[in-house]
CSV table of C-alpha atoms in Angstrom, one decimal:
chain,number,residue,atom,x,y,z
G,1,MET,CA,-61.2,-170.6,-5.9
G,2,LYS,CA,-63.7,-169.6,-8.5
G,3,ILE,CA,-61.6,-168.6,-11.5
G,4,ALA,CA,-62.5,-166.9,-14.9
G,5,LEU,CA,-60.3,-167.6,-17.9
G,6,VAL,CA,-60.4,-165.3,-20.9
G,7,GLY,CA,-59.7,-167.3,-24.1
G,8,ALA,CA,-60.1,-171.0,-24.9
G,9,GLY,CA,-57.0,-171.7,-26.9
G,10,LEU,CA,-54.6,-174.4,-25.8
G,11,ALA,CA,-53.1,-172.3,-23.1
G,12,GLY,CA,-56.4,-171.4,-21.5
G,13,LEU,CA,-57.8,-174.9,-21.8
G,14,THR,CA,-54.7,-176.4,-20.3
G,15,CYS,CA,-54.7,-173.9,-17.4
G,16,ALA,CA,-58.5,-174.5,-16.8
G,17,GLN,CA,-58.1,-178.3,-17.0
G,18,ASN,CA,-55.3,-178.4,-14.4
G,19,LEU,CA,-57.1,-175.9,-12.1
G,20,HIS,CA,-60.2,-178.1,-12.3
G,21,ARG,CA,-58.2,-181.1,-11.4
G,22,GLN,CA,-57.0,-179.2,-8.3
G,23,GLY,CA,-60.6,-178.8,-7.2
G,24,HIS,CA,-61.1,-175.2,-8.4
G,25,SER,CA,-64.2,-173.9,-10.2
G,26,THR,CA,-63.3,-172.7,-13.7
G,27,THR,CA,-65.2,-170.9,-16.4
G,28,LEU,CA,-63.7,-170.1,-19.8
G,29,PHE,CA,-65.0,-167.1,-21.8
G,30,GLU,CA,-64.3,-167.5,-25.5
G,31,ALA,CA,-64.9,-164.7,-28.1
G,32,SER,CA,-65.6,-167.1,-31.0
G,33,ALA,CA,-68.0,-170.0,-31.4
G,34,LYS,CA,-65.4,-172.7,-30.9
G,35,VAL,CA,-62.3,-173.5,-28.8
G,36,GLY,CA,-58.7,-173.9,-30.1
G,37,GLY,CA,-57.4,-170.4,-30.8
G,38,ARG,CA,-54.9,-170.6,-33.7
G,39,THR,CA,-55.2,-174.4,-33.9
G,40,ALA,CA,-58.8,-173.9,-35.0
G,41,SER,CA,-60.0,-172.9,-38.5
G,42,PRO,CA,-62.7,-170.1,-38.5
G,43,VAL,CA,-66.2,-171.2,-38.0
G,44,GLY,CA,-67.9,-172.5,-41.1
G,45,ARG,CA,-64.8,-173.8,-42.8
G,46,ALA,CA,-64.9,-177.4,-44.0
G,47,GLU,CA,-62.7,-180.3,-45.1
G,48,ASN,CA,-60.4,-180.2,-42.0
G,49,LEU,CA,-58.3,-177.3,-43.4
G,50,ASP,CA,-55.6,-176.2,-41.0
G,51,ASP,CA,-55.1,-172.6,-41.8
G,52,GLY,CA,-53.4,-171.6,-38.5
G,53,ALA,CA,-50.9,-173.7,-36.7
G,54,GLN,CA,-49.5,-176.4,-39.0
G,55,TYR,CA,-47.9,-179.0,-36.8
G,56,PHE,CA,-46.0,-179.3,-33.4
G,57,THR,CA,-43.1,-181.0,-31.8
G,58,ALA,CA,-42.7,-182.2,-28.3
G,59,ARG,CA,-39.4,-181.6,-26.4
G,60,ASP,CA,-40.4,-181.1,-22.7
G,61,GLU,CA,-41.1,-184.4,-20.9
G,62,ARG,CA,-44.5,-183.2,-19.6
G,63,PHE,CA,-45.6,-182.2,-23.1
G,64,ARG,CA,-44.3,-185.4,-24.6
G,65,HIS,CA,-46.4,-187.4,-22.1
G,66,GLN,CA,-49.5,-185.3,-23.0
G,67,VAL,CA,-48.9,-185.8,-26.7
G,68,GLN,CA,-48.6,-189.6,-26.1
G,69,GLN,CA,-52.0,-189.5,-24.5
G,70,TRP,CA,-53.5,-187.6,-27.4
G,71,VAL,CA,-52.0,-190.0,-29.9
G,72,ALA,CA,-53.3,-193.0,-27.8
G,73,THR,CA,-56.8,-191.6,-27.8
G,74,GLY,CA,-56.9,-190.6,-31.5
G,75,LEU,CA,-56.7,-186.9,-30.9
G,76,ALA,CA,-53.3,-186.5,-32.5
G,77,ALA,CA,-51.0,-188.4,-34.8
G,78,GLU,CA,-47.5,-188.1,-36.3
G,79,TRP,CA,-47.4,-186.4,-39.6
G,80,GLN,CA,-44.9,-188.4,-41.6
G,81,ALA,CA,-44.5,-185.9,-44.4
G,82,ARG,CA,-41.7,-184.8,-46.7
G,83,ILE,CA,-40.9,-181.3,-45.4
G,84,GLY,CA,-38.3,-179.1,-47.2
G,85,THR,CA,-37.4,-175.6,-48.2
G,86,TRP,CA,-37.9,-173.6,-51.3
G,87,GLU,CA,-35.1,-171.3,-52.3
G,88,GLY,CA,-33.7,-170.0,-55.5
G,89,GLY,CA,-36.4,-171.6,-57.6
G,90,ARG,CA,-35.9,-175.1,-56.2
G,91,PHE,CA,-37.2,-177.4,-53.5
G,92,PHE,CA,-34.8,-179.0,-51.1
G,93,GLU,CA,-36.1,-181.9,-48.8
G,94,ARG,CA,-34.6,-182.0,-45.3
G,95,LEU,CA,-34.7,-184.9,-42.9
G,96,ALA,CA,-36.8,-184.4,-39.7
G,97,SER,CA,-34.8,-184.1,-36.5
G,98,GLU,CA,-37.8,-184.9,-34.4
G,99,PRO,CA,-41.4,-186.2,-35.0
G,100,ARG,CA,-44.0,-183.8,-36.2
G,101,PHE,CA,-47.5,-184.1,-34.8
G,102,VAL,CA,-50.9,-182.8,-35.8
G,103,GLY,CA,-54.3,-182.8,-34.2
G,104,THR,CA,-56.9,-185.1,-35.7
G,105,PRO,CA,-59.3,-184.8,-37.5
G,106,ASP,CA,-57.9,-181.3,-37.7
G,107,MET,CA,-55.4,-179.3,-35.7
G,108,SER,CA,-57.9,-178.4,-33.0
G,109,GLY,CA,-58.9,-182.0,-32.3
G,110,PHE,CA,-57.3,-182.2,-28.9
G,111,CYS,CA,-58.6,-178.7,-27.9
G,112,THR,CA,-62.1,-179.7,-28.9
G,113,ALA,CA,-61.9,-182.7,-26.6
G,114,MET,CA,-60.6,-180.6,-23.7
G,115,GLY,CA,-63.3,-178.0,-24.2
G,116,GLU,CA,-66.0,-180.7,-24.0
G,117,ARG,CA,-65.0,-181.4,-20.4
G,118,LEU,CA,-64.9,-177.8,-19.3
G,119,SER,CA,-67.3,-175.0,-18.8
G,120,VAL,CA,-66.9,-172.7,-21.8
G,121,ARG,CA,-69.1,-169.7,-22.7
G,122,TYR,CA,-68.9,-169.0,-26.4
G,123,ASP,CA,-69.3,-165.7,-28.2
G,124,HIS,CA,-68.3,-163.8,-25.0
G,125,THR,CA,-65.7,-161.1,-25.9
G,126,VAL,CA,-64.2,-159.7,-22.7
G,127,VAL,CA,-63.2,-156.1,-23.0
G,128,GLU,CA,-62.5,-155.2,-19.4
G,129,ILE,CA,-61.6,-156.9,-16.1
G,130,ASN,CA,-62.9,-155.1,-13.1
G,131,ARG,CA,-61.7,-155.3,-9.5
G,132,GLN,CA,-64.5,-154.8,-6.9
G,133,GLY,CA,-64.3,-155.6,-3.2
G,134,GLY,CA,-61.5,-158.1,-3.5
G,135,GLN,CA,-63.1,-160.0,-6.4
G,136,TRP,CA,-63.3,-159.7,-10.2
G,137,THR,CA,-66.1,-159.1,-12.7
G,138,LEU,CA,-65.9,-159.1,-16.4
G,139,SER,CA,-67.3,-156.6,-18.9
G,140,PHE,CA,-68.2,-157.8,-22.4
G,141,ALA,CA,-68.3,-156.3,-25.9
G,142,ASP,CA,-72.2,-156.2,-25.8
G,143,GLU,CA,-71.9,-153.8,-22.8
G,144,THR,CA,-73.1,-156.4,-20.3
G,145,VAL,CA,-71.2,-157.2,-17.1
G,146,SER,CA,-70.9,-160.6,-15.5
G,147,THR,CA,-73.4,-161.2,-12.8
G,148,GLU,CA,-71.0,-163.5,-10.9
G,149,ALA,CA,-67.8,-162.5,-9.2
G,150,PHE,CA,-64.5,-164.5,-9.4
G,151,ASP,CA,-61.6,-164.9,-7.0
G,152,ALA,CA,-59.0,-165.0,-9.8
G,153,VAL,CA,-58.8,-164.1,-13.5
G,154,VAL,CA,-56.5,-165.5,-16.1
G,155,THR,CA,-56.1,-164.0,-19.6
G,156,ALA,CA,-55.1,-166.6,-22.3
G,157,VAL,CA,-55.3,-164.4,-25.4
G,158,PRO,CA,-52.8,-162.8,-27.8
G,159,ALA,CA,-50.4,-160.4,-26.1
G,160,PRO,CA,-51.9,-157.1,-27.5
G,161,ILE,CA,-55.3,-158.1,-26.2
G,162,ALA,CA,-53.9,-159.2,-22.8
G,163,GLY,CA,-52.2,-155.9,-22.4
G,164,LYS,CA,-55.5,-154.1,-22.6
G,165,LEU,CA,-57.1,-156.5,-20.1
G,166,LEU,CA,-54.3,-156.5,-17.4
G,167,THR,CA,-54.6,-152.8,-16.5
G,168,ALA,CA,-55.2,-153.6,-12.8
G,169,ASN,CA,-51.5,-154.3,-12.7
G,170,PRO,CA,-49.7,-151.8,-15.0
G,171,GLN,CA,-46.5,-153.9,-14.8
G,172,LEU,CA,-48.1,-157.0,-16.2
G,173,ALA,CA,-49.9,-154.9,-18.8
G,174,GLN,CA,-46.6,-153.4,-19.9
G,175,GLN,CA,-44.9,-156.8,-20.2
G,176,ALA,CA,-47.7,-158.0,-22.5
G,177,GLU,CA,-47.6,-154.8,-24.5
G,178,THR,CA,-43.9,-155.3,-25.3
G,179,VAL,CA,-44.6,-158.5,-27.3
G,180,ALA,CA,-45.2,-157.7,-30.9
G,181,MET,CA,-47.3,-160.1,-33.0
G,182,SER,CA,-47.3,-160.6,-36.8
G,183,ARG,CA,-50.2,-160.9,-39.1
G,184,CYS,CA,-50.7,-163.7,-41.6
G,185,TRP,CA,-52.8,-164.1,-44.7
G,186,ALA,CA,-53.8,-167.8,-45.2
G,187,VAL,CA,-55.3,-169.3,-48.3
G,188,GLY,CA,-56.6,-172.9,-48.7
G,189,LEU,CA,-56.8,-174.4,-52.2
G,190,ARG,CA,-58.6,-177.6,-53.3
G,191,PHE,CA,-57.7,-179.3,-56.6
G,192,SER,CA,-59.3,-182.2,-58.5
G,193,GLN,CA,-56.0,-184.0,-58.9
G,194,ARG,CA,-52.6,-184.4,-57.2
G,195,LEU,CA,-50.1,-181.7,-58.0
G,196,PRO,CA,-46.6,-183.0,-58.9
G,197,ILE,CA,-44.8,-181.1,-56.2
G,198,PRO,CA,-41.9,-183.0,-54.7
G,199,VAL,CA,-42.6,-182.1,-51.0
G,200,ASP,CA,-45.7,-182.1,-48.7
G,201,GLY,CA,-44.6,-178.9,-46.9
G,202,ALA,CA,-42.0,-176.3,-47.4
G,203,PHE,CA,-40.6,-173.2,-45.7
G,204,CYS,CA,-40.2,-170.7,-48.5
G,205,LYS,CA,-37.5,-168.0,-48.9
G,206,HIS,CA,-39.9,-166.0,-51.0
G,207,PRO,CA,-41.1,-162.4,-51.0
G,208,VAL,CA,-44.8,-163.4,-50.7
G,209,LEU,CA,-45.0,-167.0,-49.3
G,210,SER,CA,-43.4,-168.2,-46.1
G,211,TRP,CA,-45.0,-171.7,-46.0
G,212,ILE,CA,-46.9,-174.1,-48.2
G,213,ALA,CA,-48.3,-177.5,-47.2
G,214,ARG,CA,-50.2,-180.4,-48.8
G,215,ASN,CA,-52.9,-180.4,-46.1
G,216,ASN,CA,-54.5,-183.7,-47.2
G,217,THR,CA,-51.3,-185.7,-46.3
G,218,LYS,CA,-52.0,-185.1,-42.6
G,219,PRO,CA,-53.6,-188.0,-40.8
G,220,GLY,CA,-57.4,-187.9,-40.6
G,221,ARG,CA,-57.8,-185.4,-43.5
G,222,HIS,CA,-60.1,-187.2,-45.8
G,223,CYS,CA,-60.3,-184.8,-48.8
G,224,ASP,CA,-59.0,-184.2,-52.3
G,225,GLU,CA,-55.7,-182.6,-53.0
G,226,GLN,CA,-55.6,-179.5,-50.7
G,227,TRP,CA,-52.8,-176.9,-50.3
G,228,LEU,CA,-52.5,-174.3,-47.5
G,229,LEU,CA,-50.5,-171.1,-48.2
G,230,HIS,CA,-49.2,-168.7,-45.6
G,231,ALA,CA,-48.0,-165.3,-46.6
G,232,THR,CA,-44.9,-163.8,-45.0
G,233,PRO,CA,-45.3,-161.5,-42.0
G,234,GLU,CA,-44.0,-158.6,-44.0
G,235,TRP,CA,-46.3,-159.1,-47.0
G,236,SER,CA,-49.2,-159.7,-44.6
G,237,ALA,CA,-48.5,-156.4,-42.8
G,238,GLN,CA,-48.2,-154.5,-46.1
G,239,HIS,CA,-51.6,-155.9,-47.2
G,240,ALA,CA,-53.5,-155.8,-44.0
G,241,GLY,CA,-57.2,-155.4,-44.5
G,242,LEU,CA,-57.0,-156.3,-48.2
G,243,ALA,CA,-60.2,-157.7,-49.7
G,244,GLU,CA,-60.2,-161.5,-49.4
G,245,ASP,CA,-60.6,-162.2,-53.1
G,246,GLU,CA,-57.7,-159.8,-53.9
G,247,ALA,CA,-55.4,-161.5,-51.3
G,248,ALA,CA,-56.4,-164.9,-52.6
G,249,THR,CA,-55.5,-163.9,-56.2
G,250,LEU,CA,-52.1,-162.6,-55.2
G,251,LEU,CA,-51.2,-165.6,-53.2
G,252,ILE,CA,-52.4,-168.1,-55.8
G,253,ASP,CA,-50.4,-166.3,-58.4
G,254,ALA,CA,-47.3,-166.6,-56.1
G,255,PHE,CA,-48.0,-170.3,-55.5
G,256,GLN,CA,-48.3,-171.0,-59.2
G,257,ALA,CA,-45.1,-169.1,-60.0
G,258,LEU,CA,-43.2,-170.8,-57.2
G,259,THR,CA,-44.3,-174.4,-58.0
G,260,GLY,CA,-44.5,-174.1,-61.8
G,261,HIS,CA,-48.0,-175.5,-61.8
G,262,ALA,CA,-50.9,-173.5,-63.1
G,263,ALA,CA,-53.8,-175.9,-62.4
G,264,PRO,CA,-56.8,-173.7,-61.3
G,265,PRO,CA,-58.2,-174.6,-57.8
G,266,GLN,CA,-61.7,-175.9,-57.6
G,267,LYS,CA,-62.3,-174.2,-54.3
G,268,VAL,CA,-60.6,-171.3,-52.4
G,269,ALA,CA,-60.8,-170.4,-48.7
G,270,VAL,CA,-59.2,-167.2,-47.3
G,271,TYR,CA,-58.6,-166.0,-43.8
G,272,GLU,CA,-56.5,-163.1,-42.3
G,273,TRP,CA,-55.0,-163.9,-38.9
G,274,PRO,CA,-54.5,-160.6,-37.1
G,275,TYR,CA,-52.3,-162.3,-34.4
G,276,ALA,CA,-50.4,-165.1,-36.0
G,277,ALA,CA,-47.2,-165.4,-34.2
G,278,SER,CA,-45.1,-163.5,-31.5
G,279,LEU,CA,-42.1,-161.7,-32.9
G,280,ASN,CA,-40.4,-161.3,-29.6
G,281,PRO,CA,-42.0,-163.8,-27.1
G,282,LEU,CA,-41.2,-163.7,-23.4
G,283,ASP,CA,-39.4,-166.5,-21.6
G,284,ALA,CA,-41.2,-165.9,-18.3
G,285,GLY,CA,-43.5,-168.9,-18.7
G,286,TYR,CA,-46.5,-166.9,-17.5
G,287,LEU,CA,-47.4,-163.7,-15.7
G,288,LEU,CA,-49.0,-163.5,-12.3
G,289,ASP,CA,-49.8,-161.0,-9.6
G,290,ALA,CA,-50.3,-163.4,-6.7
G,291,GLU,CA,-51.9,-160.8,-4.4
G,292,LEU,CA,-54.5,-159.7,-6.9
G,293,ARG,CA,-54.8,-163.3,-8.3
G,294,LEU,CA,-54.5,-161.9,-11.8
G,295,GLY,CA,-52.4,-163.8,-14.4
G,296,ALA,CA,-51.7,-164.4,-18.1
G,297,CYS,CA,-50.6,-167.3,-20.1
G,298,GLY,CA,-50.0,-168.1,-23.8
G,299,ASP,CA,-47.4,-169.2,-26.3
G,300,TRP,CA,-46.2,-165.5,-26.2
G,301,CYS,CA,-45.1,-166.1,-22.6
G,302,HIS,CA,-43.2,-169.2,-23.4
G,303,GLY,CA,-41.4,-169.2,-26.7
G,304,ASN,CA,-44.0,-169.0,-29.4
G,305,ARG,CA,-44.8,-172.7,-30.0
G,306,ILE,CA,-47.8,-175.0,-29.4
G,307,GLU,CA,-45.7,-176.7,-26.8
G,308,GLY,CA,-45.1,-173.3,-25.2
G,309,ALA,CA,-48.8,-172.6,-25.0
G,310,TYR,CA,-49.4,-175.9,-23.2
G,311,LEU,CA,-46.5,-175.4,-20.8
G,312,SER,CA,-47.5,-171.8,-20.1
G,313,GLY,CA,-51.1,-172.8,-19.1
G,314,LEU,CA,-49.8,-175.7,-17.0
G,315,LYS,CA,-47.2,-173.7,-15.1
G,316,LEU,CA,-49.7,-170.9,-14.4
G,317,ALA,CA,-52.2,-173.4,-13.0
G,318,GLU,CA,-49.5,-174.8,-10.8
G,319,ALA,CA,-48.6,-171.3,-9.5
G,320,LEU,CA,-52.3,-170.4,-8.9
G,321,GLY,CA,-52.8,-173.7,-7.1
G,322,LYS,CA,-50.2,-172.7,-4.5
G,323,LEU,CA,-52.0,-169.5,-3.5
């Protein structure tokens, strides 16, 4: 089959890679200028700052095998960090129950390598999927339409976007639309010297901050002291669309109050993730109309983790390969 995949995050890349191995022709259409989805930092950001996904674990045997391959080829590594919690004005370190991994040299390292072996068309924002004569064409944000037709289409984008693209099957569209996704303000801070904070990462029970991490402790990050701050979903929703400098100031103030260290950062980077995490992910694994050859995959189909994104793309590729 000739298959179009909308979105080149981990789910889309995994699906395309496995379809390609089966002998199908795949083309990924990516709205941004790079692959990786929420593992990738926005274009133009430097110093290997991970402002989206922070780390991942591997529980499923197939994903563990894949992670082992990434580690063996230098595309991922274990993050042996001191991770804890912040609550009531104090940090509490907690022992890891399982290894934590990160991509190298940044979180999208393994996605970048996958994209290099696949056909990816960048800066292509798909706004509509059209059914014509038993095949599919794509309409783009610049009002052009694909000149080639496809036998099957896969959406590998956040659930709210997928819902708008799956209208050829109202049931699939409705399933995607039931998944709500949270926003997240992310701020990266660079300092001239190490901050005396007793952990390298912490889940925070705080009205503004949900997570903080010493990004430079991750393998492959060759930079000065660097901290990543994530705002809570509630705070991010209340401050949606805030000017970046205003959001940065508020999050820096919260970080300084939380840690007790007022050292001014040398450099500040800010990004607002509109679709950061699924609040009520499905457990379906993937969505598929076998007759129309229209499907969807993503972490929101499979439990809201990096592992879920990988397994969702893998399972959808297996299902399409049986048609």
